């Protein structure tokens, strides 16, 4: 599909951490694994590392493909690769799967070594801040003192923002795409609908469905449907489906009559096969709780007072889930602190999903940002010699993170 | 791209005049900043900390490539995202005539900035007047558009802008007028093609 400027065949690695991770909520993950991938090569002064943070249903598999599973292409492959906006000829890019996920790193479906059974409902509630702590430990293990950039879209942008606040000396720039510094009530409401769909599924069993050999697929399907609708714009859905029906004429029943219904069912069926319900609960909750301004009486400018990074903030005009107004709030807090920030408001029709799609202006502004960063900070690519990466090679197991929606697939 | 940037002078008369007015180390907001040339010049020669505002995608991209802070937005929506008195200088260079809400943006500049700097093409320039007398809408290097495709909806003369400032309690601190990059001192409203103003709110 995108072989010309692809990073090519990639390998994931699994790194075990014995150091317990104490969470914001007061729980402790006694030990855990992080699965990660890297692209490009680290340069001699280790100044060219870029961390890419994933959103709700993506993973460490950001770019490239796996041997034996060539169609499993990384979720941001159009952005990252040789000659791409985030150019792996120059930058060393790291994708990491967050704890709590279902794509390799320790999560609710993993076995708790103390009980020999899946964590299930006992898995600690994770916040964005907890993920950033885990990511920082990976950076330590890779010997990366500071990132040239931490980058993410949507929930990934929250992690990049948290990095800039929590570790100002370790983040030289942050790229926040289709992000927000806090969810609105409407956004939390959508997440709550999704969670109720899962939790009220008779197969949920209080989160410990693994022991019963079932999955709350009905709930997951509904959760995916509602989420999916909110990632798209009204215009984009109308453009793709209109009011087209599956067959000649209506059947006047309550089963599928419209194309859009068929599409949603197909997408949600697929999703329920590969995604873990507890992970869905956990990640939507991390979205809800994220609010760095909370510690400063709601003053985001105060929360960012210690940040030092230069920022690129990008939003999409048709994104009503994480609207441009949310990005402008972040921009205001950054300019209040006189931090270096550029803001692009891309007039794209696709809704929230636009951050995963190819758009000339969007990609050009990201490319310009990384080019300028390299020029001004004297960042050169690694010589190509592989560094010793910690952890053991992870077998390429599908699925490792499909894009946010079927549109982007 | 061009690796060499002019060390001191940038070659555009209004930019050089603006740079001379900006205090080193001050904060600047450049409205309609284009590709960021002026802001980059001010940063390199005056060590200003600032942001440009630009609506066009390709100019936003050019600013980022130029290493200039740019915020994409529509000036005709005002400067609501900036607190009062939050910048030393707010600049509007060759953009005044293209604003829909001209009066509002000038007052917004004076709300957000301690000082404002405006440059505009002088419609009273003799070449423009000659073209009008000849029965045609003026077209010149400062007004390069035809009547049907021009973004310039609020053209004015130097006299017009002086009167506007008087009526709005705006105190003009300095005014420079240029023609082909050369300062004009005699009959500026007739001989000048480009006007550069520095002004502040008059104290009540």
Coordinates of C-alpha atoms in Angstrom, one line a residue:
Chain A
X1 CA 0.0 0.0 0.0
X2 CA 2.6 2.6 1.0
X3 CA 5.7 0.6 0.3
X4 CA 7.6 3.4 -1.5
X5 CA 8.4 5.5 1.5
X6 CA 7.7 2.8 4.1
X7 CA 10.1 2.0 6.9
X8 CA 9.6 -1.5 5.6
X9 CA 9.5 -4.7 7.7
X10 CA 9.5 -3.9 11.4
X11 CA 9.9 -5.9 14.6
X12 CA 8.3 -5.2 18.0
X13 CA 10.2 -5.8 21.2
X14 CA 9.0 -6.6 24.6
X15 CA 10.7 -5.1 27.6
X16 CA 10.0 -6.2 31.2
X17 CA 10.1 -3.7 34.1
X18 CA 10.4 -5.0 37.6
X19 CA 10.2 -1.6 39.1
X20 CA 6.6 -1.2 40.4
X21 CA 4.5 1.5 38.7
X22 CA 2.5 3.5 41.3
X23 CA -0.5 5.0 39.7
X24 CA -2.2 8.4 40.3
X25 CA -5.2 6.5 41.7
X26 CA -3.0 5.1 44.4
X27 CA -2.7 1.5 43.1
X28 CA 0.5 -0.3 42.2
X29 CA 1.3 -2.3 39.1
X30 CA 4.0 -4.5 40.6
X31 CA 5.8 -5.3 37.4
X32 CA 4.8 -5.0 33.8
X33 CA 5.9 -5.4 30.1
X34 CA 6.0 -2.6 27.5
X35 CA 5.9 -3.5 23.9
X36 CA 7.5 -1.0 21.5
X37 CA 8.9 -0.5 18.0
X38 CA 11.5 1.8 16.6
X39 CA 12.2 3.2 13.2
X40 CA 15.2 5.0 11.9
X41 CA 18.5 5.0 13.9
X42 CA 19.5 6.8 17.0
X43 CA 22.3 9.3 16.3
X44 CA 25.6 9.5 18.3
X45 CA 24.4 12.2 20.7
X46 CA 21.0 10.6 21.0
X47 CA 19.3 13.9 20.1
X48 CA 17.0 12.7 17.3
X49 CA 14.5 10.5 19.2
X50 CA 10.8 11.2 18.7
X51 CA 8.2 9.4 20.8
X52 CA 4.8 8.8 19.2
X53 CA 1.9 8.2 21.6
X54 CA -1.1 6.2 20.5
X55 CA -4.8 7.0 20.9
X56 CA -7.8 4.9 22.0
X57 CA -7.5 1.8 19.8
X58 CA -4.0 1.9 18.4
X59 CA -0.7 0.5 19.5
X60 CA 3.1 0.6 19.3
X61 CA 2.8 -0.5 15.6
X62 CA 3.0 3.0 14.2
X63 CA 4.7 2.5 10.8
X64 CA 5.9 -0.3 8.5
X65 CA 4.6 -3.9 8.4
X66 CA 5.4 -7.3 9.7
X67 CA 7.1 -10.2 7.9
X68 CA 4.3 -12.7 7.3
X69 CA 1.6 -10.1 7.9
X70 CA 2.3 -7.5 5.2
X71 CA -1.1 -6.0 5.3
X72 CA -0.8 -5.1 9.0
X73 CA 0.5 -1.6 8.3
X74 CA 1.2 0.8 11.2
X75 CA -1.5 3.3 12.1
X76 CA 0.5 6.4 11.2
X77 CA 2.4 5.0 8.3
X78 CA 1.4 7.9 6.1
X79 CA 3.1 10.3 8.5
X80 CA 6.3 8.4 9.5
X81 CA 8.9 6.9 7.2
X82 CA 11.8 7.8 5.0
X83 CA 11.0 11.1 3.2
X84 CA 7.7 11.4 5.1
X85 CA 6.7 14.4 7.3
X86 CA 8.3 12.7 10.3
X87 CA 11.4 11.6 8.3
X88 CA 13.0 8.4 9.6
X89 CA 16.1 9.2 7.6
X90 CA 16.7 11.9 10.2
X91 CA 14.7 11.0 13.3
X92 CA 14.7 7.9 15.5
X93 CA 11.0 7.2 16.1
X94 CA 9.6 5.2 18.9
X95 CA 6.1 3.7 19.2
X96 CA 5.1 2.3 22.6
X97 CA 2.1 0.4 23.7
X98 CA 0.6 1.8 26.9
X99 CA 0.0 -0.4 30.0
X100 CA -3.7 -1.3 30.1
X101 CA -3.8 -1.9 26.4
X102 CA -4.7 -5.2 24.7
X103 CA -2.0 -5.1 22.1
X104 CA 1.0 -6.5 23.9
X105 CA 1.9 -4.4 26.9
X106 CA 0.6 -5.6 30.3
X107 CA -3.1 -5.0 30.5
X108 CA -6.3 -6.4 32.0
X109 CA -6.2 -9.5 29.8
X110 CA -2.6 -10.3 30.9
X111 CA -1.9 -12.8 33.5
X112 CA -1.3 -11.5 37.0
X113 CA 1.8 -13.4 38.2
X114 CA 0.6 -13.4 41.8
X115 CA -2.7 -15.2 41.0
X116 CA -1.9 -16.9 37.7
X117 CA -5.2 -15.6 36.3
X118 CA -6.0 -12.5 34.1
X119 CA -5.9 -9.2 35.9
X120 CA -9.5 -8.4 34.7
X121 CA -11.3 -6.1 37.1
X122 CA -8.3 -5.9 39.4
X123 CA -6.1 -4.1 36.8
X124 CA -5.4 -0.6 38.1
X125 CA -7.2 2.4 36.6
X126 CA -4.6 4.1 34.4
X127 CA -4.3 7.8 33.7
X128 CA -2.4 9.7 31.1
X129 CA 0.1 10.7 33.7
X130 CA 0.7 7.0 34.6
X131 CA 1.3 6.2 30.9
X132 CA 3.8 9.0 30.7
X133 CA 5.7 7.6 33.7
X134 CA 5.8 4.2 32.0
X135 CA 7.0 5.8 28.7
X136 CA 9.7 7.7 30.6
X137 CA 11.1 4.4 32.0
X138 CA 11.3 3.1 28.4
X139 CA 13.2 6.3 27.5
X140 CA 15.5 5.6 30.4
X141 CA 16.0 2.1 29.2
X142 CA 16.8 3.3 25.7
X143 CA 19.3 5.9 27.1
X144 CA 17.3 8.8 25.8
X145 CA 17.7 11.8 28.1
X146 CA 15.5 14.1 26.0
X147 CA 13.2 13.7 23.0
X148 CA 13.5 15.9 20.0
X149 CA 9.7 15.6 20.0
X150 CA 6.8 13.8 21.7
X151 CA 3.9 13.6 19.3
X152 CA 0.4 12.3 19.3
X153 CA -3.1 12.7 18.0
X154 CA -6.3 12.7 20.1
X155 CA -5.5 10.8 23.3
X156 CA -1.9 10.7 22.0
X157 CA -1.8 14.5 22.1
X158 CA -2.8 14.4 25.7
X159 CA 0.2 12.3 26.5
X160 CA 2.5 14.7 24.6
X161 CA 1.0 17.6 26.6
X162 CA 1.5 15.7 29.8
X163 CA 5.1 15.0 28.8
X164 CA 5.7 18.7 28.3
X165 CA 4.3 19.5 31.7
X166 CA 5.8 16.6 33.7
X167 CA 9.2 16.4 32.1
X168 CA 10.0 19.9 30.6
X169 CA 13.7 19.1 30.4
X170 CA 13.1 15.9 28.5
X171 CA 10.8 17.3 25.8
X172 CA 12.3 19.8 23.3
X173 CA 9.1 19.9 21.2
X174 CA 5.6 18.6 21.4
X175 CA 3.2 18.0 18.5
X176 CA -0.4 18.0 19.5
X177 CA -2.8 16.9 16.8
X178 CA -6.6 17.0 17.2
X179 CA -6.1 17.1 21.0
X180 CA -7.6 18.8 24.0
X181 CA -6.4 19.6 27.5
X182 CA -9.7 18.2 28.9
X183 CA -12.8 16.5 27.7
X184 CA -16.0 18.4 27.6
X185 CA -19.1 17.1 29.3
X186 CA -20.5 15.9 25.9
X187 CA -17.3 14.0 25.3
X188 CA -17.4 12.3 28.8
X189 CA -21.1 11.5 28.0
X190 CA -20.2 9.7 24.9
X191 CA -17.6 7.7 26.8
X192 CA -20.1 6.9 29.5
X193 CA -22.6 5.5 26.9
X194 CA -19.8 3.3 25.5
X195 CA -18.9 2.0 29.0
X196 CA -22.5 1.4 30.0
X197 CA -22.9 -0.7 26.8
X198 CA -20.0 -2.9 27.9
X199 CA -20.7 -3.1 31.6
X200 CA -24.4 -4.0 31.2
X201 CA -23.5 -6.8 28.7
X202 CA -24.5 -10.1 30.5
X203 CA -21.1 -11.5 29.3
X204 CA -19.2 -8.8 31.2
X205 CA -19.1 -10.7 34.5
X206 CA -17.9 -7.6 36.4
X207 CA -14.8 -7.5 34.2
X208 CA -13.7 -11.0 34.8
X209 CA -15.2 -12.6 31.7
X210 CA -12.0 -14.3 30.8
X211 CA -12.6 -17.1 33.3
X212 CA -16.1 -17.7 31.8
X213 CA -14.6 -18.1 28.3
X214 CA -16.8 -15.3 26.9
X215 CA -16.3 -11.6 25.8
X216 CA -18.9 -8.9 26.2
X217 CA -19.0 -8.5 22.4
X218 CA -22.5 -6.9 22.3
X219 CA -21.4 -4.1 24.5
X220 CA -18.1 -3.6 22.7
X221 CA -19.9 -3.4 19.4
X222 CA -22.2 -0.7 20.7
X223 CA -19.3 1.1 22.2
X224 CA -17.4 1.0 18.9
X225 CA -20.5 2.2 17.0
X226 CA -21.0 5.3 19.1
X227 CA -17.3 6.1 19.1
X228 CA -17.0 5.6 15.4
X229 CA -19.9 8.0 14.7
X230 CA -18.3 10.7 16.8
X231 CA -15.0 10.4 14.9
X232 CA -16.6 11.3 11.6
X233 CA -18.3 14.4 10.5
X234 CA -21.9 14.6 9.4
X235 CA -20.8 15.6 5.9
X236 CA -18.2 12.8 5.6
X237 CA -20.9 10.2 6.5
X238 CA -23.4 11.7 4.1
X239 CA -20.7 11.8 1.4
X240 CA -19.8 8.1 2.0
X241 CA -23.2 6.6 2.6
X242 CA -25.9 9.1 1.9
X243 CA -29.2 7.4 2.4
X244 CA -28.2 4.5 0.2
X245 CA -30.0 1.3 1.0
X246 CA -28.7 -2.3 0.9
X247 CA -31.4 -3.6 -1.4
X248 CA -34.0 -2.3 -3.8
X249 CA -36.6 -0.5 -1.8
X250 CA -37.2 -0.6 2.0
X251 CA -38.1 -3.8 3.7
X252 CA -39.9 -1.9 6.5
X253 CA -38.3 -3.8 9.3
X254 CA -35.8 -3.1 12.1
X255 CA -32.9 -4.9 10.6
X256 CA -30.3 -3.4 8.2
X257 CA -31.8 -1.3 5.5
X258 CA -29.3 1.5 5.1
X259 CA -25.6 1.3 4.0
X260 CA -24.5 3.2 7.0
X261 CA -26.1 0.6 9.3
X262 CA -24.4 -2.2 7.5
X263 CA -21.1 -0.4 7.7
X264 CA -21.4 0.3 11.4
X265 CA -22.2 -3.3 12.1
X266 CA -19.4 -4.6 10.1
X267 CA -16.9 -2.3 11.7
X268 CA -18.1 -3.0 15.2
X269 CA -18.1 -6.8 14.6
X270 CA -14.5 -6.6 13.6
X271 CA -13.6 -4.4 16.5
X272 CA -15.3 -6.7 19.1
X273 CA -13.2 -9.6 17.8
X274 CA -9.8 -8.0 18.5
X275 CA -10.3 -5.4 21.2
X276 CA -10.6 -6.1 24.9
X277 CA -13.6 -4.7 26.7
X278 CA -11.6 -3.9 29.9
X279 CA -9.1 -2.0 27.9
X280 CA -11.9 0.1 26.3
X281 CA -13.2 1.0 29.8
X282 CA -9.8 1.8 31.0
X283 CA -8.7 4.0 28.0
X284 CA -12.0 6.0 27.8
X285 CA -11.6 6.6 31.6
X286 CA -8.1 7.9 31.0
X287 CA -9.5 10.3 28.5
X288 CA -12.2 11.5 31.0
X289 CA -9.8 12.0 33.9
X290 CA -7.1 13.9 31.9
X291 CA -7.2 17.6 33.1
X292 CA -3.7 19.0 33.9
X293 CA -5.3 22.4 34.8
X294 CA -7.2 20.7 37.6
X295 CA -4.2 21.0 39.9
X296 CA -4.1 24.8 39.2
X297 CA -7.8 25.5 39.9
X298 CA -8.7 25.0 36.2
X299 CA -6.0 27.5 35.0
X300 CA -4.3 25.7 32.1
X301 CA -1.9 28.6 31.6
X302 CA -0.7 28.1 35.2
X303 CA -0.4 24.3 34.6
X304 CA 1.9 25.0 31.6
X305 CA 4.0 27.6 33.4
X306 CA 6.9 25.2 33.7
X307 CA 6.8 23.9 30.1
X308 CA 9.8 24.6 27.9
X309 CA 9.1 22.8 24.7
X310 CA 8.2 24.4 21.4
X311 CA 4.8 23.3 20.3
X312 CA 3.0 22.5 17.1
X313 CA -0.8 22.3 17.6
X314 CA -3.1 21.2 14.8
X315 CA -6.8 20.8 14.6
X316 CA -9.4 20.1 11.9
X317 CA -12.4 22.3 11.2
X318 CA -14.9 19.4 11.0
X319 CA -13.7 17.7 14.1
X320 CA -16.6 18.1 16.6
X321 CA -15.3 15.5 19.0
X322 CA -12.0 17.4 19.7
X323 CA -12.9 20.6 18.1
X324 CA -10.6 23.5 17.0
X325 CA -11.9 25.5 20.0
X326 CA -10.2 22.9 22.3
X327 CA -6.9 23.3 20.5
X328 CA -7.2 27.1 20.7
X329 CA -7.5 26.8 24.4
X330 CA -4.2 25.0 24.5
X331 CA -2.7 27.6 22.2
X332 CA -3.9 30.4 24.4
X333 CA -2.3 28.8 27.5
X334 CA 0.9 28.4 25.6
X335 CA 1.0 32.0 24.3
X336 CA 0.1 33.2 27.8
X337 CA 3.4 31.6 28.8
X338 CA 5.2 33.1 25.8
X339 CA 6.2 29.6 24.7
X340 CA 7.1 28.9 21.1
X341 CA 3.9 27.6 19.4
X342 CA 2.5 27.4 16.0
X343 CA -1.1 26.5 15.3
X344 CA -2.6 25.1 12.1
X345 CA -6.4 24.8 11.8
X346 CA -6.8 22.5 8.8
X347 CA -10.0 22.9 6.8
X348 CA -10.6 19.2 6.4
X349 CA -14.0 17.5 6.0
X350 CA -13.4 14.2 7.7
X351 CA -14.0 15.0 11.4
X352 CA -11.8 13.7 14.2
X353 CA -10.4 10.9 11.9
X354 CA -8.7 13.5 9.8
X355 CA -5.6 13.3 12.0
X356 CA -5.0 9.8 10.6
X357 CA -5.7 10.7 7.0
X358 CA -3.4 12.1 4.3
X359 CA -3.9 15.9 3.8
X360 CA -1.4 18.0 1.9
X361 CA -1.6 21.0 4.2
X362 CA -1.6 19.0 7.4
X363 CA 1.4 16.9 6.4
X364 CA 3.2 19.9 5.0
X365 CA 3.0 21.8 8.3
X366 CA 4.2 18.8 10.3
X367 CA 7.0 18.3 7.8
X368 CA 8.0 22.0 8.0
X369 CA 8.0 21.8 11.8
X370 CA 10.3 18.8 11.9
X371 CA 12.6 20.2 9.2
X372 CA 12.9 23.5 11.2
X373 CA 13.5 21.6 14.4
X374 CA 16.3 19.7 12.8
X375 CA 17.8 22.8 11.2
X376 CA 17.7 24.9 14.4
X377 CA 18.8 22.1 16.8
X378 CA 21.4 20.7 14.4
X379 CA 19.7 17.3 14.5
X380 CA 21.2 14.8 12.1
X381 CA 20.1 11.2 11.4
X382 CA 21.9 8.2 12.9
X383 CA 24.6 6.7 10.7
X384 CA 22.4 3.6 10.3
X385 CA 24.2 1.4 12.6
X386 CA 21.6 -0.3 14.9
X387 CA 21.9 0.3 18.6
X388 CA 21.4 -2.4 21.1
X389 CA 17.7 -2.3 21.7
X390 CA 16.6 -3.6 25.1
X391 CA 14.0 -6.4 25.4
X392 CA 13.3 -9.5 23.4
X393 CA 11.8 -9.7 20.0
X394 CA 8.1 -9.9 20.0
X395 CA 6.5 -12.4 17.6
X396 CA 4.4 -10.5 15.0
X397 CA 0.9 -11.1 16.2
X398 CA -2.0 -9.5 14.6
X399 CA -3.9 -7.4 15.3
X400 CA -1.7 -4.6 16.5
X401 CA -3.8 -1.5 16.3
X402 CA -6.0 -0.6 13.4
X403 CA -6.5 3.0 12.6
X404 CA -9.3 4.8 14.5
X405 CA -11.9 4.1 11.9
X406 CA -12.6 2.1 8.8
X407 CA -12.3 5.3 6.7
X408 CA -8.7 5.5 7.5
X409 CA -8.0 1.8 7.0
Chain B
X1 CA 15.9 27.7 -0.1
X2 CA 17.8 31.0 0.5
X3 CA 20.3 30.4 3.3
X4 CA 21.3 34.0 3.7
X5 CA 19.0 36.4 5.5
X6 CA 19.8 40.1 5.4
X7 CA 21.7 40.9 8.5
X8 CA 20.1 44.3 9.3
X9 CA 18.0 45.6 6.5
X10 CA 15.3 43.6 5.0
X11 CA 14.8 45.7 1.9
X12 CA 11.1 46.5 2.4
X13 CA 10.8 50.1 3.5
X14 CA 7.9 49.4 5.9
X15 CA 9.7 46.5 7.5
X16 CA 12.9 48.5 8.1
X17 CA 10.8 51.3 9.6
X18 CA 9.0 48.8 11.9
X19 CA 12.2 47.2 12.9
X20 CA 13.6 50.6 13.9
X21 CA 10.6 51.2 16.1
X22 CA 10.6 47.9 17.9
X23 CA 12.4 47.8 21.3
X24 CA 14.9 45.0 21.7
X25 CA 13.5 42.1 23.7
X26 CA 9.9 43.2 23.4
X27 CA 6.8 41.1 22.6
X28 CA 5.1 41.4 19.2
X29 CA 2.0 40.2 17.6
X30 CA 2.1 40.4 13.8
X31 CA -1.4 40.3 12.2
X32 CA -1.5 38.9 8.7
X33 CA 2.1 37.9 9.0
X34 CA 2.4 36.2 5.6
X35 CA 5.4 33.9 5.4
X36 CA 6.8 35.3 8.6
X37 CA 9.6 37.4 7.0
X38 CA 9.0 40.4 9.3
X39 CA 8.8 38.4 12.5
X40 CA 11.9 36.4 11.6
X41 CA 13.7 39.7 10.9
X42 CA 12.5 41.2 14.2
X43 CA 13.6 38.1 16.1
X44 CA 17.0 38.1 14.5
X45 CA 17.7 41.9 14.8
X46 CA 15.6 42.8 17.9
X47 CA 15.3 39.5 19.8
X48 CA 11.6 39.9 20.0
X49 CA 9.3 37.2 21.3
X50 CA 6.2 37.1 19.2
X51 CA 3.5 35.4 17.2
X52 CA 2.1 35.9 13.8
X53 CA -1.5 35.4 12.8
X54 CA -2.2 34.2 9.3
X55 CA -5.3 32.8 7.7
X56 CA -3.8 31.2 4.5
X57 CA -2.7 27.6 4.7
X58 CA 0.4 27.9 2.6
X59 CA 1.6 31.0 4.4
X60 CA 1.1 29.2 7.7
X61 CA 3.3 26.4 6.4
X62 CA 5.9 28.9 5.2
X63 CA 6.0 30.5 8.6
X64 CA 6.6 27.1 10.3
X65 CA 9.3 26.4 7.7
X66 CA 10.8 29.9 8.5
X67 CA 11.0 29.0 12.2
X68 CA 8.4 31.6 13.0
X69 CA 5.6 31.1 15.6
X70 CA 2.3 31.4 13.6
X71 CA -1.3 30.9 14.7
X72 CA -3.8 30.2 12.0
X73 CA -6.8 32.3 12.4
X74 CA -9.2 34.9 10.9
X75 CA -8.4 38.5 12.0
X76 CA -12.0 39.5 11.2
X77 CA -13.0 37.3 14.2
X78 CA -11.0 39.7 16.4
X79 CA -8.2 39.0 18.9
X80 CA -10.4 37.6 21.7
X81 CA -7.8 34.9 22.5
X82 CA -5.4 37.5 23.6
X83 CA -5.6 39.3 26.9
X84 CA -5.7 43.1 27.1
X85 CA -2.3 44.7 27.2
X86 CA -0.5 41.4 26.7
X87 CA 1.9 42.6 24.0
X88 CA 4.2 45.5 23.6
X89 CA 3.5 46.0 19.9
X90 CA 0.8 44.8 17.6
X91 CA 1.6 45.1 13.9
X92 CA -0.7 45.1 10.9
X93 CA 1.4 45.3 7.8
X94 CA -0.3 45.9 4.4
X95 CA -3.4 44.1 5.7
X96 CA -5.6 47.0 6.9
X97 CA -7.1 47.5 3.5
X98 CA -8.2 43.9 3.3
X99 CA -10.0 43.7 6.6
X100 CA -13.8 43.5 6.7
X101 CA -14.0 45.0 10.1
X102 CA -11.4 47.7 9.9
X103 CA -12.4 49.8 12.8
X104 CA -12.7 46.8 15.1
X105 CA -9.3 45.4 14.3
X106 CA -7.6 48.8 15.0
X107 CA -9.3 49.0 18.3
X108 CA -8.5 45.4 19.1
X109 CA -4.8 46.1 18.3
X110 CA -4.9 48.9 20.9
X111 CA -6.6 46.7 23.4
X112 CA -4.1 43.9 23.1
X113 CA -1.0 46.0 22.5
X114 CA 0.5 48.9 24.3
X115 CA 1.3 50.3 20.8
X116 CA 0.1 49.5 17.3
X117 CA 1.9 49.7 14.0
X118 CA -0.1 49.9 10.8
X119 CA 1.2 50.1 7.2
X120 CA -1.1 50.5 4.2
X121 CA -1.0 51.5 0.5
X122 CA -1.9 55.2 0.2
X123 CA -4.8 55.4 -2.1
X124 CA -4.1 59.2 -2.5
X125 CA -0.8 58.5 -4.3
X126 CA -0.7 60.6 -7.4
X127 CA -0.4 57.6 -9.7
X128 CA -3.6 56.2 -8.2
X129 CA -5.3 59.5 -8.6
X130 CA -4.3 59.7 -12.2
X131 CA -5.7 56.3 -12.9
X132 CA -9.0 57.3 -11.3
X133 CA -9.1 60.6 -13.3
X134 CA -8.5 58.5 -16.4
X135 CA -11.6 56.6 -15.4
X136 CA -10.0 53.4 -14.2
X137 CA -9.6 51.7 -10.8
X138 CA -5.9 52.0 -9.8
X139 CA -3.5 49.1 -10.3
X140 CA 0.1 49.5 -9.0
X141 CA 2.8 47.5 -7.3
X142 CA 1.2 48.2 -3.9
X143 CA -2.3 47.6 -5.3
X144 CA -1.7 44.8 -7.8
X145 CA -5.3 43.6 -8.2
X146 CA -8.1 44.3 -10.6
X147 CA -11.3 45.6 -9.2
X148 CA -13.1 42.3 -9.5
X149 CA -10.5 40.1 -7.7
X150 CA -9.1 42.5 -5.1
X151 CA -9.0 41.5 -1.5
X152 CA -8.7 45.2 -0.7
X153 CA -12.1 46.3 0.5
X154 CA -11.2 49.3 2.6
X155 CA -8.7 51.4 0.8
X156 CA -8.0 54.8 2.3
X157 CA -5.7 57.8 1.9
X158 CA -3.3 59.2 4.5
X159 CA -5.7 62.0 5.1
X160 CA -8.5 59.5 5.7
X161 CA -6.4 57.6 8.2
X162 CA -5.4 60.7 10.0
X163 CA -9.0 61.7 10.4
X164 CA -9.9 58.2 11.6
X165 CA -7.3 58.4 14.3
X166 CA -8.6 61.8 15.4
X167 CA -12.2 60.6 15.7
X168 CA -11.2 57.4 17.6
X169 CA -9.0 59.1 20.1
X170 CA -5.9 57.5 18.7
X171 CA -2.7 59.3 19.2
X172 CA -0.3 59.0 16.3
X173 CA 3.3 58.7 17.7
X174 CA 5.1 58.6 14.4
X175 CA 4.3 58.5 10.7
X176 CA 6.6 57.6 7.8
X177 CA 5.6 57.8 4.2
X178 CA 7.5 56.1 1.4
X179 CA 7.6 56.0 -2.4
X180 CA 9.6 53.2 -4.0
X181 CA 11.3 52.6 -0.6
X182 CA 12.4 56.3 -0.4
X183 CA 11.1 58.5 2.4
X184 CA 8.7 61.2 1.3
X185 CA 8.5 64.5 3.2
X186 CA 6.8 66.8 0.8
X187 CA 3.1 66.4 0.1
X188 CA 3.0 62.8 1.5
X189 CA -0.6 62.2 0.6
X190 CA 0.2 62.9 -3.0
X191 CA 3.7 61.7 -3.4
X192 CA 3.7 58.6 -1.1
X193 CA 2.6 55.1 -2.0
X194 CA 3.1 53.5 1.4
X195 CA 2.2 54.9 4.8
X196 CA 3.6 53.5 8.1
X197 CA 2.0 54.6 11.4
X198 CA 2.9 54.0 15.0
X199 CA 0.1 54.9 17.4
X200 CA -1.4 54.4 20.9
X201 CA -4.6 55.0 22.7
X202 CA -4.9 58.7 23.7
X203 CA -5.0 59.1 27.4
X204 CA -8.4 60.4 28.6

